[in-house]
Amino acid sequence: MPVTETATARPGRRAELTFKHNANHGRHGWLRLTPAYSVKLVNDILSDRAGHLRVLDPFSGTGTTALSAAMRGHRASAVDVNPFLVWLARAKTAIYDPETLRAAARRARHVSDLASSGGPTSQPPPIYDVNRWWHSDNLDYLCRTKGAIDKLEPEPGPVRDLLLVAFCRALIALSNAAFNHQSMSFKTGRASAQTRMFERRARYGSFEDSAAVVLEGAAANPAARASVHLGDARNLGESLSEGFDLLITSPPYPNRMSYIRELRPYMFWLGYLKHGRDAGELDWRSIGGTWGIATSRLATWSRSPETFFPGYLETALAHIRDSDTKSGTVLANYVAKYFDDTWQHLTSMSKLARPDAEVHYIVGNSKFYETLVPTELVYRDMLLRCGAKRTEIRTIRKRNSKRELYEYDVVAWL
Ligand SMILES: C[S@@+](CC[C@H](N)C(=O)[O-])C[C@H]1O[C@@H](n2cnc3c(N)ncnc32)[C@H](O)[C@@H]1O
């Protein structure tokens, strides 16, 4: 039986991070946080735009939108609060010349040779209960692969970036974690001798296979560079000096989903997290974050008096608070903080909008106890309050088997 790590109710947990083995890697082997339908939607929005627009994604994740925009010759900017995702999005949207790609392919072969001939090893990542994530022989292989990358390509640069992206693919392929719909679980139990043999084969091919897929993707990269910034969507003026004509983004939803939680294996291996508590701190800075310390801080959080909340949101918050004496207040604060942050983002975003700018927010509603939180209506009403001339709510799809949970494209013209 798999061991379930979290069994907390996560109303309307979205599908993006249902990492299962390699399912989280797009066609070119880049890690992806959004499902295929969302990537298609972004491409549809971009496909009928002529000219060279300034396109912004203020919650860029792995940079899928910036990549699509740059591929079409637009001037793309992206912002994310997570430094690992900023690194990955930069690697994903960079321009690689043929010589760099050939050098990376040669290095990948050397890394593989060195790792399988017992070369230097790196320390295992300081993630809690590391053997739950990787069986010891897989962990040993990954330590030797990472050790070989650090020895053969120690300096930051495009070749090291490409090797590390390939390493990210390999480390998730070899992990015991399955990110299922409602929870994350670990495969347990002893594998049969035959399974272990197959696993071994897959393992010794895995870094080189990953590198081949990543390099194929990198060769197809855009001719125009996208700029990816480490920053906070609640204060975009700090990261961006230019305005935008078109904004397309998929912000976090108010559904208690933690991106950091899902990204921990990569972030610990690559040194973006050093202690468990770092994950909680970063989640507290992330909108909608709910991991570790982020949840306990909600108990005493209070919102800023300037924030605009429509009346129906106040009613929904009161219902959530009254639904449960034990966790009603924390959950109501969680939802209130999500929209307080959203308001800060929208006010800072509207200051950067160029005349007639168009914005698309791909968002989902949620349910806490019996109370529906109509995220799409709140976005629409906040956008109107920020000066939008016109808005439209387009229903994209029903989210899962739960009634009333949908995803929407909230469109506004500023
Ligand atoms: C749904 S994901 C975006 C997925 C993205 N469209 C992709 O294809 O990878 C939401 C992103 O918002 C980021 N985020 C959360 N809070 C933020 C903040 N305050 N400022 C900027 N980014 C933030 C998270 O780190 C996460 O990457």
Tab-separated table of C-alpha atoms in Angstrom, residues 133-329:
chain	number	residue	atom	x	y	z
A	133	TRP	CA	12.168	9.529	-2.082
A	134	TRP	CA	14.858	7.354	-3.713
A	135	HIS	CA	15.901	3.734	-3.118
A	136	SER	CA	19.524	3.680	-2.027
A	137	ASP	CA	20.911	2.450	-5.392
A	138	ASN	CA	19.004	5.136	-7.305
A	139	LEU	CA	20.159	7.723	-4.784
A	140	ASP	CA	23.733	6.556	-5.186
A	141	TYR	CA	23.467	6.844	-8.982
A	142	LEU	CA	22.029	10.351	-8.725
A	143	CYS	CA	24.775	11.430	-6.282
A	144	ARG	CA	27.410	10.196	-8.718
A	145	THR	CA	25.701	11.913	-11.674
A	146	LYS	CA	25.449	15.206	-9.777
A	147	GLY	CA	29.071	14.786	-8.598
A	148	ALA	CA	30.171	14.281	-12.211
A	149	ILE	CA	28.281	17.397	-13.395
A	150	ASP	CA	29.856	19.475	-10.606
A	151	LYS	CA	33.330	18.207	-11.482
A	152	LEU	CA	33.137	18.408	-15.281
A	153	GLU	CA	31.043	21.577	-15.641
A	154	PRO	CA	31.429	23.533	-12.387
A	155	GLU	CA	30.947	27.062	-13.751
A	156	PRO	CA	27.453	28.563	-14.240
A	157	GLY	CA	26.580	28.832	-17.922
A	158	PRO	CA	24.388	27.355	-20.638
A	159	VAL	CA	26.079	23.932	-20.739
A	160	ARG	CA	25.747	23.458	-16.970
A	161	ASP	CA	22.116	24.654	-17.158
A	162	LEU	CA	21.267	22.071	-19.799
A	163	LEU	CA	22.970	19.288	-17.829
A	164	LEU	CA	21.088	20.271	-14.671
A	165	VAL	CA	17.725	20.324	-16.480
A	166	ALA	CA	18.487	16.793	-17.731
A	167	PHE	CA	19.449	15.861	-14.161
A	168	CYS	CA	16.052	17.188	-12.919
A	169	ARG	CA	14.286	14.909	-15.389
A	170	ALA	CA	16.335	11.914	-14.281
A	171	LEU	CA	15.853	12.549	-10.557
A	172	ILE	CA	12.075	12.608	-10.819
A	173	ALA	CA	12.043	9.563	-13.116
A	174	LEU	CA	13.983	7.611	-10.484
A	175	SER	CA	11.995	8.850	-7.486
A	176	ASN	CA	9.489	6.801	-5.512
A	177	ALA	CA	7.074	9.710	-5.323
A	178	ALA	CA	3.844	9.759	-7.256
A	179	PHE	CA	1.985	13.038	-7.215
A	180	ASN	CA	-1.581	11.869	-7.441
A	181	HIS	CA	-4.686	13.919	-7.674
A	182	GLN	CA	-5.461	14.417	-4.008
A	183	SER	CA	-2.201	13.621	-2.310
A	184	MET	CA	1.369	12.624	-2.787
A	185	SER	CA	2.326	9.026	-2.121
A	186	PHE	CA	5.463	6.929	-2.035
A	187	LYS	CA	5.844	3.516	-3.573
A	188	THR	CA	6.979	1.158	-0.824
A	189	GLY	CA	7.882	-2.519	-0.471
A	190	ARG	CA	10.682	-4.588	-1.900
A	191	ALA	CA	10.844	-4.812	-5.651
A	192	SER	CA	11.391	-8.261	-7.196
A	193	ALA	CA	14.852	-9.074	-8.539
A	194	GLN	CA	13.568	-8.716	-12.095
A	195	THR	CA	11.983	-5.314	-11.433
A	196	ARG	CA	15.233	-4.168	-9.900
A	197	MET	CA	17.129	-5.323	-12.971
A	198	PHE	CA	14.790	-3.346	-15.248
A	199	GLU	CA	15.045	-0.358	-12.933
A	200	ARG	CA	18.808	-0.614	-13.107
A	201	ARG	CA	18.793	-0.656	-16.875
A	202	ALA	CA	16.473	2.299	-17.001
A	203	ARG	CA	18.702	4.023	-14.488
A	204	TYR	CA	21.956	3.638	-16.322
A	205	GLY	CA	20.370	4.932	-19.487
A	206	SER	CA	18.442	7.629	-17.731
A	207	PHE	CA	20.776	10.632	-17.568
A	208	GLU	CA	21.888	10.320	-21.182
A	209	ASP	CA	18.294	9.753	-22.320
A	210	SER	CA	17.188	12.831	-20.410
A	211	ALA	CA	19.991	14.905	-21.857
A	212	ALA	CA	19.076	13.845	-25.413
A	213	VAL	CA	15.452	14.928	-24.921
A	214	VAL	CA	16.413	18.225	-23.275
A	215	LEU	CA	18.958	19.067	-25.984
A	216	GLU	CA	16.408	18.336	-28.703
A	217	GLY	CA	14.038	20.814	-27.008
A	218	ALA	CA	16.775	23.406	-26.571
A	219	ALA	CA	17.661	23.238	-30.286
A	220	ALA	CA	14.099	24.341	-31.110
A	221	ASN	CA	14.261	27.398	-28.845
A	222	PRO	CA	13.100	30.872	-29.893
A	223	ALA	CA	15.137	33.350	-31.871
A	224	ALA	CA	14.016	36.141	-29.522
A	225	ARG	CA	15.022	36.079	-25.898
A	226	ALA	CA	12.452	36.315	-23.117
A	227	SER	CA	13.369	38.144	-19.927
A	228	VAL	CA	12.589	36.244	-16.761
A	229	HIS	CA	12.725	38.088	-13.437
A	230	LEU	CA	12.860	36.917	-9.852
A	231	GLY	CA	10.233	39.095	-8.216
A	232	ASP	CA	6.896	39.485	-6.558
A	233	ALA	CA	3.702	39.850	-8.588
A	234	ARG	CA	2.351	42.064	-5.779
A	235	ASN	CA	4.992	44.649	-6.592
A	236	LEU	CA	5.733	44.342	-10.295
A	237	GLY	CA	7.221	47.838	-10.546
A	238	GLU	CA	10.236	46.537	-8.595
A	239	SER	CA	11.083	43.979	-11.290
A	240	LEU	CA	9.839	45.563	-14.517
A	241	SER	CA	10.561	48.921	-16.069
A	242	GLU	CA	8.421	48.431	-19.194
A	243	GLY	CA	4.655	48.177	-19.580
A	244	PHE	CA	2.771	45.393	-21.409
A	245	ASP	CA	0.145	45.098	-24.164
A	246	LEU	CA	-0.975	41.568	-23.401
A	247	LEU	CA	-0.898	39.676	-20.116
A	248	ILE	CA	-1.594	35.948	-20.006
A	249	THR	CA	-1.161	34.093	-16.764
A	250	SER	CA	-2.244	31.210	-14.629
A	251	PRO	CA	-1.922	32.471	-11.045
A	252	PRO	CA	-2.164	30.152	-8.050
A	253	TYR	CA	-5.783	29.311	-7.136
A	254	PRO	CA	-7.178	29.602	-3.614
A	255	ASN	CA	-7.076	25.827	-3.146
A	256	ARG	CA	-4.301	25.188	-0.607
A	257	MET	CA	-1.984	23.837	-3.221
A	258	SER	CA	1.689	24.347	-2.452
A	259	TYR	CA	4.028	24.616	-5.437
A	260	ILE	CA	7.046	24.401	-3.157
A	261	ARG	CA	5.849	21.102	-1.759
A	262	GLU	CA	5.772	19.600	-5.242
A	263	LEU	CA	9.060	21.167	-6.287
A	264	ARG	CA	11.017	20.160	-3.173
A	265	PRO	CA	12.972	17.291	-4.743
A	266	TYR	CA	14.421	19.535	-7.478
A	267	MET	CA	14.973	22.451	-5.124
A	268	PHE	CA	16.882	20.407	-2.527
A	269	TRP	CA	19.110	18.720	-5.126
A	270	LEU	CA	19.966	22.006	-6.817
A	271	GLY	CA	20.592	23.848	-3.545
A	272	TYR	CA	17.592	26.215	-3.664
A	273	LEU	CA	16.383	24.742	-0.363
A	274	LYS	CA	18.787	23.839	2.431
A	275	HIS	CA	16.422	23.250	5.368
A	276	GLY	CA	12.816	22.139	5.662
A	277	ARG	CA	11.901	25.529	7.120
A	278	ASP	CA	13.151	27.325	3.950
A	279	ALA	CA	10.244	25.700	2.105
A	280	GLY	CA	7.694	27.193	4.531
A	281	GLU	CA	9.305	30.652	4.277
A	282	LEU	CA	9.152	30.603	0.481
A	283	ASP	CA	5.570	29.357	0.570
A	284	TRP	CA	4.636	32.270	2.835
A	285	ARG	CA	5.966	34.665	0.169
A	286	SER	CA	3.995	32.770	-2.515
A	287	ILE	CA	0.361	33.644	-3.102
A	288	GLY	CA	-1.900	30.806	-1.955
A	289	GLY	CA	0.999	29.010	-0.228
A	290	THR	CA	0.136	26.792	2.676
A	291	TRP	CA	3.183	24.708	3.541
A	292	GLY	CA	4.656	24.493	7.084
A	293	ILE	CA	5.121	27.871	8.758
A	294	ALA	CA	2.872	29.504	6.130
A	295	THR	CA	-0.182	27.799	7.691
A	296	SER	CA	0.664	28.651	11.306
A	297	ARG	CA	1.209	32.329	10.418
A	298	LEU	CA	-2.309	32.514	9.006
A	299	ALA	CA	-3.788	32.172	12.492
A	300	THR	CA	-2.613	35.671	13.418
A	301	TRP	CA	-2.662	37.302	9.974
A	302	SER	CA	-4.951	40.288	9.456
A	303	ARG	CA	-5.743	42.024	6.240
A	304	SER	CA	-4.941	45.498	5.101
A	305	PRO	CA	-7.849	47.978	5.443
A	306	GLU	CA	-7.318	49.381	1.890
A	307	THR	CA	-8.032	46.076	0.146
A	308	PHE	CA	-11.216	45.980	-1.926
A	309	PHE	CA	-13.378	42.914	-1.168
A	310	PRO	CA	-16.789	42.590	-2.869
A	311	GLY	CA	-19.682	42.019	-0.426
A	312	TYR	CA	-20.317	38.393	-1.531
A	313	LEU	CA	-16.673	37.573	-0.683
A	314	GLU	CA	-17.161	38.935	2.849
A	315	THR	CA	-20.266	36.703	3.171
A	316	ALA	CA	-18.369	33.634	1.914
A	317	LEU	CA	-15.529	34.326	4.391
A	318	ALA	CA	-18.006	34.555	7.287
A	319	HIS	CA	-19.555	31.195	6.260
A	320	ILE	CA	-16.155	29.509	6.089
A	321	ARG	CA	-15.194	30.933	9.492
A	322	ASP	CA	-18.435	29.700	11.070
A	323	SER	CA	-18.343	26.242	9.477
A	324	ASP	CA	-15.821	24.716	11.821
A	325	THR	CA	-14.705	25.888	15.233
A	326	LYS	CA	-11.286	24.275	14.924
A	327	SER	CA	-10.008	25.296	11.498
A	328	GLY	CA	-12.682	27.700	10.173
A	329	THR	CA	-10.726	30.826	11.138
